[in-house]
Amino acid sequence: MFMFKAGSRNQFDNFRKEDIFRKNYYRTFKLKLPSCDAIEDVFRLLNNEELEKLKSIIIKELIQRKIFKKFRFLSKKYMISIDGSGVSSYKTDYCDQCTSKTSKKGVTTYYHYVLEAKLVTSNDMAISIATEWVQNEVGKEYDKQDCEIKAFIRLAAKLKKMYPRLPLVILADGLYPNQTFFKVCKNYGWDFIATFKDGNLPSIHQELELLPKGAWHYNECFQVHNGYSWKHEYSWVNKIEYKGYILSVIKCCETKKKLKSKETEQRIFVHITNIRINSKNSHTISISGRMRWSIENSFDYLKNHGYNLGHKYSRVSFNAFKNYYQCMMIAHIINQLIENSNDFILLLKHDLKCTIKYLWNRLLSFFLEVNIDENEYNCMVRKRQQIRLA
């Protein structure tokens, strides 16, 4: 359902009604195609941790095969972006675990909110490696609801347990620069790069304002790409002490100018990190900090480009909903490996008007309309093939 980007259980059941689709499904997977109602019955009972274990097995295999090796931070560490997103809303707390928000008019809305750790790469992939739900505990009284920071502590523990020896650098938004975040990263031996906003850690902002100009270091970088010239001016300072943590702050002033034109655009990015900054790594640290956006883009893609994150795949069972979500993440991993492969990108470049959505619709049409020759298919899958990422 998610790999074909059907968008709903009902839509996938419509595919299932087609004789050719059922036959092609069996020829491909050697399994009968169950109804979505049967899947729902199983997902209500299945412990959602089982599918997350399956997802981690896939990730460990990909890492072991060095699929993401060339995308590592400073050729050493894997970049893990942390962010949360609302995935569905309700008028009632049907599962006693929803978090809620009450408007000024007194209307209470209930939410399911998820916190993701995704491995991000320079070619815009965002691979889910661990998931934690922001949820209230059933039958327990609480003064404050569960929140993203509390969920991050649980997510970090899960991440360390699943990947105990994996070298990581954590990318986070402006919510995270705080003592709790610093402590978790230090305890687990992780580096971090977080967005540093004006409201974060006022004492550090005051210290930065009082520093003499000579305390700052500077660097510049120029690039020309896709008809634009890019100028990056970096300024940074090291050895900032904050409650026992030694931190560094880097500021990037980016100027984008259209070639053969006076049109310019300027943006400023500020990040805080535990990595000592120098002229050799300043560009990489700043660019890597901005790659945190990949996880936000992935949430948008999952909501608006076929996966239909936000659709209530199960309206009566939160456990089933979690299992559908994990299936969506696994499908998204597989699809990203295909969509970022050299062969797939060559198809897109061959016809500039061709889109990923169009090619996926062609694949679905093939399953719905064409009888796959079983002998020809078996000969094809016996051949070893390698997916190379662009």
mmCIF file of C-alpha atoms in Angstrom:
data_model
loop_
_atom_site.group_PDB
_atom_site.id
_atom_site.type_symbol
_atom_site.label_atom_id
_atom_site.label_comp_id
_atom_site.label_asym_id
_atom_site.label_seq_id
_atom_site.Cartn_x
_atom_site.Cartn_y
_atom_site.Cartn_z
ATOM 1 C CA MET A 1 0.000 0.000 0.000
ATOM 2 C CA PHE A 2 2.730 2.491 0.957
ATOM 3 C CA MET A 3 5.252 1.448 -1.698
ATOM 4 C CA PHE A 4 2.600 1.968 -4.377
ATOM 5 C CA LYS A 5 1.563 5.214 -2.620
ATOM 6 C CA ALA A 6 -2.080 4.158 -2.645
ATOM 7 C CA GLY A 7 -2.972 6.689 0.062
ATOM 8 C CA SER A 8 -5.613 4.673 1.917
ATOM 9 C CA ARG A 9 -6.695 1.153 2.830
ATOM 10 C CA ASN A 10 -9.823 1.511 0.725
ATOM 11 C CA GLN A 11 -7.827 2.485 -2.357
ATOM 12 C CA PHE A 12 -5.498 -0.492 -1.960
ATOM 13 C CA ASP A 13 -8.495 -2.820 -1.528
ATOM 14 C CA ASN A 14 -9.729 -1.506 -4.885
ATOM 15 C CA PHE A 15 -6.437 -2.630 -6.440
ATOM 16 C CA ARG A 16 -6.861 -5.984 -4.740
ATOM 17 C CA LYS A 17 -10.196 -6.528 -6.487
ATOM 18 C CA GLU A 18 -8.422 -6.588 -9.859
ATOM 19 C CA ASP A 19 -7.573 -10.162 -10.925
ATOM 20 C CA ILE A 20 -4.398 -9.127 -12.778
ATOM 21 C CA PHE A 21 -3.100 -7.214 -9.744
ATOM 22 C CA ARG A 22 -3.624 -10.209 -7.427
ATOM 23 C CA LYS A 23 -1.883 -12.554 -9.873
ATOM 24 C CA ASN A 24 1.042 -10.176 -10.377
ATOM 25 C CA TYR A 25 1.340 -9.735 -6.624
ATOM 26 C CA TYR A 26 1.586 -13.518 -6.148
ATOM 27 C CA ARG A 27 4.092 -13.903 -9.016
ATOM 28 C CA THR A 28 6.261 -11.179 -7.472
ATOM 29 C CA PHE A 29 6.085 -11.990 -3.744
ATOM 30 C CA LYS A 30 4.917 -15.654 -3.756
ATOM 31 C CA LEU A 31 2.226 -14.685 -1.242
ATOM 32 C CA LYS A 32 -1.511 -14.283 -1.401
ATOM 33 C CA LEU A 33 -2.719 -10.697 -1.097
ATOM 34 C CA PRO A 34 -4.711 -10.241 2.153
ATOM 35 C CA SER A 35 -7.547 -7.792 2.549
ATOM 36 C CA CYS A 36 -6.835 -4.594 4.464
ATOM 37 C CA ASP A 37 -9.421 -5.643 7.068
ATOM 38 C CA ALA A 38 -7.340 -8.758 7.818
ATOM 39 C CA ILE A 39 -4.205 -6.597 8.086
ATOM 40 C CA GLU A 40 -6.052 -4.293 10.501
ATOM 41 C CA ASP A 41 -6.962 -7.268 12.725
ATOM 42 C CA VAL A 42 -3.310 -8.345 12.862
ATOM 43 C CA PHE A 43 -1.971 -4.819 13.445
ATOM 44 C CA ARG A 44 -4.257 -4.294 16.431
ATOM 45 C CA LEU A 45 -2.563 -7.268 18.133
ATOM 46 C CA LEU A 46 1.011 -6.985 16.840
ATOM 47 C CA ASN A 47 3.494 -5.336 19.216
ATOM 48 C CA ASN A 48 4.666 -2.246 17.310
ATOM 49 C CA GLU A 49 8.228 -2.838 18.541
ATOM 50 C CA GLU A 50 8.466 -5.842 16.192
ATOM 51 C CA LEU A 51 8.208 -3.726 13.043
ATOM 52 C CA GLU A 52 10.694 -1.222 14.452
ATOM 53 C CA LYS A 53 13.133 -4.109 15.029
ATOM 54 C CA LEU A 54 12.613 -5.099 11.389
ATOM 55 C CA LYS A 55 13.350 -1.523 10.329
ATOM 56 C CA SER A 56 16.561 -1.497 12.389
ATOM 57 C CA ILE A 57 17.680 -4.771 10.745
ATOM 58 C CA ILE A 58 17.276 -3.112 7.339
ATOM 59 C CA ILE A 59 19.251 -0.035 8.451
ATOM 60 C CA LYS A 60 22.076 -2.121 9.975
ATOM 61 C CA GLU A 61 22.357 -4.115 6.753
ATOM 62 C CA LEU A 62 22.559 -0.932 4.663
ATOM 63 C CA ILE A 63 25.214 0.521 6.981
ATOM 64 C CA GLN A 64 27.181 -2.730 6.963
ATOM 65 C CA ARG A 65 27.148 -2.662 3.155
ATOM 66 C CA LYS A 66 28.500 0.919 3.346
ATOM 67 C CA ILE A 67 25.575 2.392 1.402
ATOM 68 C CA PHE A 68 25.818 5.686 3.320
ATOM 69 C CA LYS A 69 29.596 5.759 3.786
ATOM 70 C CA LYS A 70 30.237 8.601 1.316
ATOM 71 C CA PHE A 71 27.623 10.791 3.064
ATOM 72 C CA ARG A 72 29.279 10.778 6.511
ATOM 73 C CA PHE A 73 30.087 14.001 8.359
ATOM 74 C CA LEU A 74 33.801 14.772 7.869
ATOM 75 C CA SER A 75 34.071 11.185 6.529
ATOM 76 C CA LYS A 76 33.618 9.863 10.075
ATOM 77 C CA LYS A 77 30.126 10.174 11.543
ATOM 78 C CA TYR A 78 26.582 9.597 10.343
ATOM 79 C CA MET A 79 24.313 12.636 10.476
ATOM 80 C CA ILE A 80 21.089 12.012 12.404
ATOM 81 C CA SER A 81 18.403 14.672 12.263
ATOM 82 C CA ILE A 82 15.868 14.842 15.112
ATOM 83 C CA ASP A 83 12.430 16.373 14.649
ATOM 84 C CA GLY A 84 8.781 15.830 15.496
ATOM 85 C CA SER A 85 5.554 16.158 13.556
ATOM 86 C CA GLY A 86 1.845 15.872 14.168
ATOM 87 C CA VAL A 87 0.438 12.942 12.203
ATOM 88 C CA SER A 88 -3.290 12.988 12.982
ATOM 89 C CA SER A 89 -5.888 14.900 14.970
ATOM 90 C CA TYR A 90 -9.136 13.883 16.658
ATOM 91 C CA LYS A 91 -12.147 15.435 18.367
ATOM 92 C CA THR A 92 -11.947 12.939 21.241
ATOM 93 C CA ASP A 93 -9.145 11.148 23.093
ATOM 94 C CA TYR A 94 -10.137 7.721 21.759
ATOM 95 C CA CYS A 95 -7.036 5.914 23.092
ATOM 96 C CA ASP A 96 -6.345 7.838 26.357
ATOM 97 C CA GLN A 97 -2.821 8.527 25.056
ATOM 98 C CA CYS A 98 -3.361 11.541 22.796
ATOM 99 C CA THR A 99 -1.816 14.880 23.670
ATOM 100 C CA SER A 100 -4.221 17.789 23.504
ATOM 101 C CA LYS A 101 -4.440 21.507 22.896
ATOM 102 C CA THR A 102 -7.310 23.826 23.816
ATOM 103 C CA SER A 103 -8.045 26.895 21.714
ATOM 104 C CA LYS A 104 -9.019 30.332 23.045
ATOM 105 C CA LYS A 105 -12.632 29.438 22.248
ATOM 106 C CA GLY A 106 -12.408 26.420 24.568
ATOM 107 C CA VAL A 107 -12.312 23.775 21.808
ATOM 108 C CA THR A 108 -9.980 20.881 22.659
ATOM 109 C CA THR A 109 -8.248 18.999 19.847
ATOM 110 C CA TYR A 110 -6.376 15.732 20.418
ATOM 111 C CA TYR A 111 -3.228 14.765 18.530
ATOM 112 C CA HIS A 112 -0.879 11.941 17.763
ATOM 113 C CA TYR A 113 2.637 13.407 17.582
ATOM 114 C CA VAL A 114 5.739 11.457 16.565
ATOM 115 C CA LEU A 115 9.441 12.162 17.105
ATOM 116 C CA GLU A 116 11.794 10.787 14.458
ATOM 117 C CA ALA A 117 15.529 10.164 14.218
ATOM 118 C CA LYS A 118 16.460 10.087 10.533
ATOM 119 C CA LEU A 119 19.783 9.498 8.861
ATOM 120 C CA VAL A 120 20.168 12.402 6.418
ATOM 121 C CA THR A 121 22.462 12.646 3.402
ATOM 122 C CA SER A 122 23.694 15.324 1.022
ATOM 123 C CA ASN A 123 21.475 13.944 -1.777
ATOM 124 C CA ASP A 124 18.369 14.771 0.318
ATOM 125 C CA MET A 125 17.555 11.316 1.665
ATOM 126 C CA ALA A 126 16.029 11.085 5.144
ATOM 127 C CA ILE A 127 16.060 7.475 6.359
ATOM 128 C CA SER A 128 14.047 6.667 9.501
ATOM 129 C CA ILE A 129 16.245 4.763 11.976
ATOM 130 C CA ALA A 130 14.283 5.186 15.231
ATOM 131 C CA THR A 131 10.815 6.394 16.241
ATOM 132 C CA GLU A 132 9.352 7.604 19.535
ATOM 133 C CA TRP A 133 5.751 8.652 20.087
ATOM 134 C CA VAL A 134 4.795 11.672 22.147
ATOM 135 C CA GLN A 135 1.991 10.156 24.226
ATOM 136 C CA ASN A 136 0.459 10.286 27.666
ATOM 137 C CA GLU A 137 0.449 7.126 29.760
ATOM 138 C CA VAL A 138 -2.871 5.332 30.084
ATOM 139 C CA GLY A 139 -4.481 5.489 33.524
ATOM 140 C CA LYS A 140 -1.867 7.811 35.051
ATOM 141 C CA GLU A 141 -2.443 11.314 36.329
ATOM 142 C CA TYR A 142 0.014 13.965 35.191
ATOM 143 C CA ASP A 143 0.634 17.663 35.815
ATOM 144 C CA LYS A 144 2.191 18.179 32.389
ATOM 145 C CA GLN A 145 1.593 16.284 29.161
ATOM 146 C CA ASP A 146 4.320 14.364 27.388
ATOM 147 C CA CYS A 147 6.396 16.624 25.140
ATOM 148 C CA GLU A 148 9.110 16.500 22.501
ATOM 149 C CA ILE A 149 12.010 16.977 24.922
ATOM 150 C CA LYS A 150 10.811 14.110 27.167
ATOM 151 C CA ALA A 151 10.342 11.961 24.061
ATOM 152 C CA PHE A 152 13.877 12.865 22.916
ATOM 153 C CA ILE A 153 15.354 11.350 26.101
ATOM 154 C CA ARG A 154 13.517 8.082 25.361
ATOM 155 C CA LEU A 155 14.421 8.248 21.664
ATOM 156 C CA ALA A 156 18.115 8.806 22.456
ATOM 157 C CA ALA A 157 18.154 5.774 24.772
ATOM 158 C CA LYS A 158 16.507 3.678 22.061
ATOM 159 C CA LEU A 159 18.964 4.962 19.449
ATOM 160 C CA LYS A 160 21.955 4.076 21.637
ATOM 161 C CA LYS A 161 20.554 0.616 22.360
ATOM 162 C CA MET A 162 19.874 -0.138 18.692
ATOM 163 C CA TYR A 163 23.150 1.283 17.351
ATOM 164 C CA PRO A 164 25.578 1.222 20.320
ATOM 165 C CA ARG A 165 28.792 1.625 18.304
ATOM 166 C CA LEU A 166 27.556 3.819 15.460
ATOM 167 C CA PRO A 167 29.402 7.198 15.422
ATOM 168 C CA LEU A 168 26.755 9.929 15.249
ATOM 169 C CA VAL A 169 26.420 13.689 14.987
ATOM 170 C CA ILE A 170 22.944 14.891 16.007
ATOM 171 C CA LEU A 171 21.316 17.695 14.000
ATOM 172 C CA ALA A 172 18.536 19.544 15.831
ATOM 173 C CA ASP A 173 16.389 22.667 15.599
ATOM 174 C CA GLY A 174 16.129 25.652 17.944
ATOM 175 C CA LEU A 175 14.089 23.712 20.519
ATOM 176 C CA TYR A 176 17.071 21.608 21.593
ATOM 177 C CA PRO A 177 19.955 23.850 22.758
ATOM 178 C CA ASN A 178 19.533 23.220 26.488
ATOM 179 C CA GLN A 179 21.299 21.435 29.310
ATOM 180 C CA THR A 180 19.231 18.241 28.918
ATOM 181 C CA PHE A 181 20.169 17.914 25.239
ATOM 182 C CA PHE A 182 23.853 18.591 25.906
ATOM 183 C CA LYS A 183 23.913 16.027 28.738
ATOM 184 C CA VAL A 184 22.283 13.275 26.660
ATOM 185 C CA CYS A 185 24.711 13.791 23.757
ATOM 186 C CA LYS A 186 27.716 13.828 26.089
ATOM 187 C CA ASN A 187 26.631 10.675 27.944
ATOM 188 C CA TYR A 188 26.192 8.761 24.686
ATOM 189 C CA GLY A 189 29.381 10.100 23.075
ATOM 190 C CA TRP A 190 27.612 11.967 20.265
ATOM 191 C CA ASP A 191 28.557 15.245 18.641
ATOM 192 C CA PHE A 192 25.775 17.719 17.873
ATOM 193 C CA ILE A 193 24.979 20.744 15.725
ATOM 194 C CA ALA A 194 21.831 22.655 16.698
ATOM 195 C CA THR A 195 20.130 25.773 15.384
ATOM 196 C CA PHE A 196 20.909 28.658 17.753
ATOM 197 C CA LYS A 197 18.078 31.197 17.927
ATOM 198 C CA ASP A 198 17.919 34.532 19.737
ATOM 199 C CA GLY A 199 15.814 33.073 22.551
ATOM 200 C CA ASN A 200 18.171 30.150 23.229
ATOM 201 C CA LEU A 201 20.561 30.290 26.207
ATOM 202 C CA PRO A 202 20.501 34.075 26.940
ATOM 203 C CA SER A 203 23.746 33.902 28.949
ATOM 204 C CA ILE A 204 25.649 32.704 25.878
ATOM 205 C CA HIS A 205 24.138 35.453 23.721
ATOM 206 C CA GLN A 206 25.244 38.021 26.307
ATOM 207 C CA GLU A 207 28.748 36.569 26.351
ATOM 208 C CA LEU A 208 28.959 36.688 22.544
ATOM 209 C CA GLU A 209 27.938 40.353 22.523
ATOM 210 C CA LEU A 210 30.685 41.233 25.025
ATOM 211 C CA LEU A 211 33.452 39.413 23.155
ATOM 212 C CA PRO A 212 36.016 41.647 21.391
ATOM 213 C CA LYS A 213 36.171 41.429 17.606
ATOM 214 C CA GLY A 214 39.565 39.707 17.846
ATOM 215 C CA ALA A 215 37.997 36.715 19.589
ATOM 216 C CA TRP A 216 36.118 35.796 16.411
ATOM 217 C CA HIS A 217 37.573 33.799 13.514
ATOM 218 C CA TYR A 218 36.549 34.336 9.888
ATOM 219 C CA ASN A 219 36.418 32.418 6.630
ATOM 220 C CA GLU A 220 34.801 32.790 3.194
ATOM 221 C CA CYS A 221 33.628 30.349 0.525
ATOM 222 C CA PHE A 222 32.509 31.007 -3.078
ATOM 223 C CA GLN A 223 30.525 28.716 -5.393
ATOM 224 C CA VAL A 224 28.800 28.937 -8.784
ATOM 225 C CA HIS A 225 25.902 26.534 -9.340
ATOM 226 C CA ASN A 226 22.733 26.403 -11.488
ATOM 227 C CA GLY A 227 23.071 29.972 -12.762
ATOM 228 C CA TYR A 228 23.737 31.462 -9.308
ATOM 229 C CA SER A 229 26.849 32.544 -7.430
ATOM 230 C CA TRP A 230 26.959 31.745 -3.727
ATOM 231 C CA LYS A 231 29.058 33.564 -1.178
ATOM 232 C CA HIS A 232 29.313 32.202 2.365
ATOM 233 C CA GLU A 233 30.918 34.352 5.046
ATOM 234 C CA TYR A 234 31.635 32.417 8.233
ATOM 235 C CA SER A 235 32.437 33.777 11.679
ATOM 236 C CA TRP A 236 32.878 31.603 14.735
ATOM 237 C CA VAL A 237 34.104 31.474 18.299
ATOM 238 C CA ASN A 238 35.300 28.460 20.331
ATOM 239 C CA LYS A 239 35.648 27.613 24.041
ATOM 240 C CA ILE A 240 32.341 29.007 25.276
ATOM 241 C CA GLU A 241 31.677 27.545 28.738
ATOM 242 C CA TYR A 242 28.091 26.769 29.703
ATOM 243 C CA LYS A 243 27.383 24.822 32.917
ATOM 244 C CA GLY A 244 30.359 22.513 32.418
ATOM 245 C CA TYR A 245 30.008 22.120 28.640
ATOM 246 C CA ILE A 246 32.525 23.593 26.189
ATOM 247 C CA LEU A 247 30.680 24.865 23.127
ATOM 248 C CA SER A 248 31.317 26.682 19.851
ATOM 249 C CA VAL A 249 29.050 29.019 17.880
ATOM 250 C CA ILE A 250 29.224 29.582 14.118
ATOM 251 C CA LYS A 251 27.400 32.207 12.063
ATOM 252 C CA CYS A 252 26.997 31.974 8.281
ATOM 253 C CA CYS A 253 25.947 34.917 6.123
ATOM 254 C CA GLU A 254 24.862 33.529 2.762
ATOM 255 C CA THR A 255 24.554 35.787 -0.288
ATOM 256 C CA LYS A 256 22.892 34.303 -3.356
ATOM 257 C CA LYS A 257 23.229 36.253 -6.604
ATOM 258 C CA LYS A 258 21.770 35.446 -9.988
ATOM 259 C CA LEU A 259 24.426 35.496 -12.697
ATOM 260 C CA LYS A 260 24.089 38.338 -15.251
ATOM 261 C CA SER A 261 21.651 40.065 -12.915
ATOM 262 C CA LYS A 262 21.644 42.381 -9.892
ATOM 263 C CA GLU A 263 19.102 40.188 -8.104
ATOM 264 C CA THR A 264 20.484 39.078 -4.718
ATOM 265 C CA GLU A 265 19.158 37.239 -1.672
ATOM 266 C CA GLN A 266 20.781 37.135 1.758
ATOM 267 C CA ARG A 267 20.168 34.749 4.667
ATOM 268 C CA ILE A 268 21.848 34.223 8.046
ATOM 269 C CA PHE A 269 22.237 30.884 9.847
ATOM 270 C CA VAL A 270 23.575 30.417 13.382
ATOM 271 C CA HIS A 271 24.454 27.052 14.945
ATOM 272 C CA ILE A 272 25.838 25.869 18.281
ATOM 273 C CA THR A 273 27.977 22.746 18.533
ATOM 274 C CA ASN A 274 30.367 20.804 20.766
ATOM 275 C CA ILE A 275 32.791 20.438 17.827
ATOM 276 C CA ARG A 276 35.815 22.738 17.788
ATOM 277 C CA ILE A 277 35.552 24.887 14.661
ATOM 278 C CA ASN A 278 38.443 25.858 12.402
ATOM 279 C CA SER A 279 38.927 27.156 8.877
ATOM 280 C CA LYS A 280 38.968 23.614 7.453
ATOM 281 C CA ASN A 281 35.679 22.393 8.934
ATOM 282 C CA SER A 282 33.680 25.643 9.254
ATOM 283 C CA HIS A 283 31.910 25.213 5.900
ATOM 284 C CA THR A 284 31.086 21.532 6.565
ATOM 285 C CA ILE A 285 29.724 22.231 10.064
ATOM 286 C CA SER A 286 27.468 25.047 8.875
ATOM 287 C CA ILE A 287 26.167 23.150 5.834
ATOM 288 C CA SER A 288 25.608 20.005 7.914
ATOM 289 C CA GLY A 289 23.632 21.997 10.486
ATOM 290 C CA ARG A 290 21.352 23.202 7.718
ATOM 291 C CA MET A 291 20.819 19.643 6.477
ATOM 292 C CA ARG A 292 18.444 19.275 9.422
ATOM 293 C CA TRP A 293 15.846 20.608 6.981
ATOM 294 C CA SER A 294 15.903 17.232 5.191
ATOM 295 C CA ILE A 295 13.769 15.686 7.936
ATOM 296 C CA GLU A 296 11.174 18.480 7.717
ATOM 297 C CA ASN A 297 11.082 18.071 3.940
ATOM 298 C CA SER A 298 10.580 14.316 4.398
ATOM 299 C CA PHE A 299 7.561 14.884 6.673
ATOM 300 C CA ASP A 300 6.089 17.200 4.040
ATOM 301 C CA TYR A 301 6.747 14.610 1.326
ATOM 302 C CA LEU A 302 5.113 11.849 3.358
ATOM 303 C CA LYS A 303 2.035 14.015 3.923
ATOM 304 C CA ASN A 304 1.548 15.358 0.398
ATOM 305 C CA HIS A 305 3.099 12.958 -2.119
ATOM 306 C CA GLY A 306 1.223 9.672 -1.970
ATOM 307 C CA TYR A 307 2.000 8.179 1.456
ATOM 308 C CA ASN A 308 -0.751 10.312 2.989
ATOM 309 C CA LEU A 309 0.800 10.705 6.441
ATOM 310 C CA GLY A 310 -1.995 12.374 8.385
ATOM 311 C CA HIS A 311 -4.644 9.969 7.100
ATOM 312 C CA LYS A 312 -6.283 7.942 9.883
ATOM 313 C CA TYR A 313 -5.240 4.458 8.723
ATOM 314 C CA SER A 314 -6.753 3.077 11.929
ATOM 315 C CA ARG A 315 -9.478 5.088 13.682
ATOM 316 C CA VAL A 316 -9.992 2.831 16.698
ATOM 317 C CA SER A 317 -6.581 1.372 17.596
ATOM 318 C CA PHE A 318 -3.487 3.461 18.358
ATOM 319 C CA ASN A 319 -1.404 0.265 18.297
ATOM 320 C CA ALA A 320 -2.541 -0.500 14.750
ATOM 321 C CA PHE A 321 -1.871 3.114 13.744
ATOM 322 C CA LYS A 322 1.722 2.782 14.995
ATOM 323 C CA ASN A 323 2.189 -0.379 12.929
ATOM 324 C CA TYR A 324 0.891 1.325 9.793
ATOM 325 C CA TYR A 325 3.323 4.161 10.485
ATOM 326 C CA GLN A 326 6.308 1.792 10.744
ATOM 327 C CA CYS A 327 5.281 0.139 7.472
ATOM 328 C CA MET A 328 5.179 3.587 5.900
ATOM 329 C CA MET A 329 8.732 4.312 7.141
ATOM 330 C CA ILE A 330 10.031 1.002 5.744
ATOM 331 C CA ALA A 331 8.353 1.640 2.384
ATOM 332 C CA HIS A 332 9.817 5.149 2.345
ATOM 333 C CA ILE A 333 13.313 3.716 2.924
ATOM 334 C CA ILE A 334 12.965 1.308 -0.005
ATOM 335 C CA ASN A 335 11.454 3.926 -2.301
ATOM 336 C CA GLN A 336 14.170 6.472 -1.485
ATOM 337 C CA LEU A 337 16.884 3.966 -2.405
ATOM 338 C CA ILE A 338 15.171 3.493 -5.779
ATOM 339 C CA GLU A 339 14.385 7.167 -6.409
ATOM 340 C CA ASN A 340 17.974 8.229 -5.625
ATOM 341 C CA SER A 341 19.618 5.495 -7.680
ATOM 342 C CA ASN A 342 21.599 6.305 -10.817
ATOM 343 C CA ASP A 343 19.239 4.279 -13.028
ATOM 344 C CA PHE A 344 16.131 6.060 -11.776
ATOM 345 C CA ILE A 345 17.690 9.526 -12.066
ATOM 346 C CA LEU A 346 18.740 8.740 -15.646
ATOM 347 C CA LEU A 347 15.057 8.104 -16.433
ATOM 348 C CA LEU A 348 14.176 11.530 -15.038
ATOM 349 C CA LYS A 349 17.013 13.245 -16.942
ATOM 350 C CA HIS A 350 16.074 11.498 -20.194
ATOM 351 C CA ASP A 351 12.734 13.340 -20.169
ATOM 352 C CA LEU A 352 12.888 16.632 -18.267
ATOM 353 C CA LYS A 353 9.075 16.716 -17.960
ATOM 354 C CA CYS A 354 9.020 13.248 -16.372
ATOM 355 C CA THR A 355 8.383 13.168 -12.612
ATOM 356 C CA ILE A 356 8.735 10.632 -9.796
ATOM 357 C CA LYS A 357 4.945 10.600 -9.425
ATOM 358 C CA TYR A 358 4.516 9.772 -13.113
ATOM 359 C CA LEU A 359 6.996 6.876 -12.990
ATOM 360 C CA TRP A 360 5.348 5.477 -9.851
ATOM 361 C CA ASN A 361 1.942 5.657 -11.579
ATOM 362 C CA ARG A 362 3.432 3.767 -14.532
ATOM 363 C CA LEU A 363 4.647 1.055 -12.153
ATOM 364 C CA LEU A 364 1.195 0.774 -10.599
ATOM 365 C CA SER A 365 -0.432 0.661 -14.056
ATOM 366 C CA PHE A 366 1.929 -2.146 -15.019
ATOM 367 C CA PHE A 367 0.792 -4.220 -12.016
ATOM 368 C CA LEU A 368 -2.867 -3.456 -12.758
ATOM 369 C CA GLU A 369 -2.912 -3.999 -16.527
ATOM 370 C CA VAL A 370 -0.046 -6.279 -17.630
ATOM 371 C CA ASN A 371 0.201 -10.007 -17.011
ATOM 372 C CA ILE A 372 3.756 -10.546 -15.774
ATOM 373 C CA ASP A 373 5.403 -13.526 -17.444
ATOM 374 C CA GLU A 374 6.448 -15.717 -14.533
ATOM 375 C CA ASN A 375 9.380 -17.403 -16.313
ATOM 376 C CA GLU A 376 10.743 -14.093 -17.585
ATOM 377 C CA TYR A 377 10.346 -12.554 -14.117
ATOM 378 C CA ASN A 378 12.124 -15.466 -12.394
ATOM 379 C CA CYS A 379 15.048 -15.205 -14.826
ATOM 380 C CA MET A 380 15.319 -11.478 -14.125
ATOM 381 C CA VAL A 381 15.322 -11.719 -10.320
ATOM 382 C CA ARG A 382 17.969 -14.466 -10.338
ATOM 383 C CA LYS A 383 20.474 -11.972 -11.728
ATOM 384 C CA ARG A 384 22.421 -10.064 -9.084
ATOM 385 C CA GLN A 385 21.824 -6.344 -9.457
ATOM 386 C CA GLN A 386 23.289 -3.432 -7.546
ATOM 387 C CA ILE A 387 21.627 -0.122 -6.738
ATOM 388 C CA ARG A 388 24.136 2.719 -6.859
ATOM 389 C CA LEU A 389 23.130 6.000 -5.233
ATOM 390 C CA ALA A 390 23.684 9.187 -7.209
#
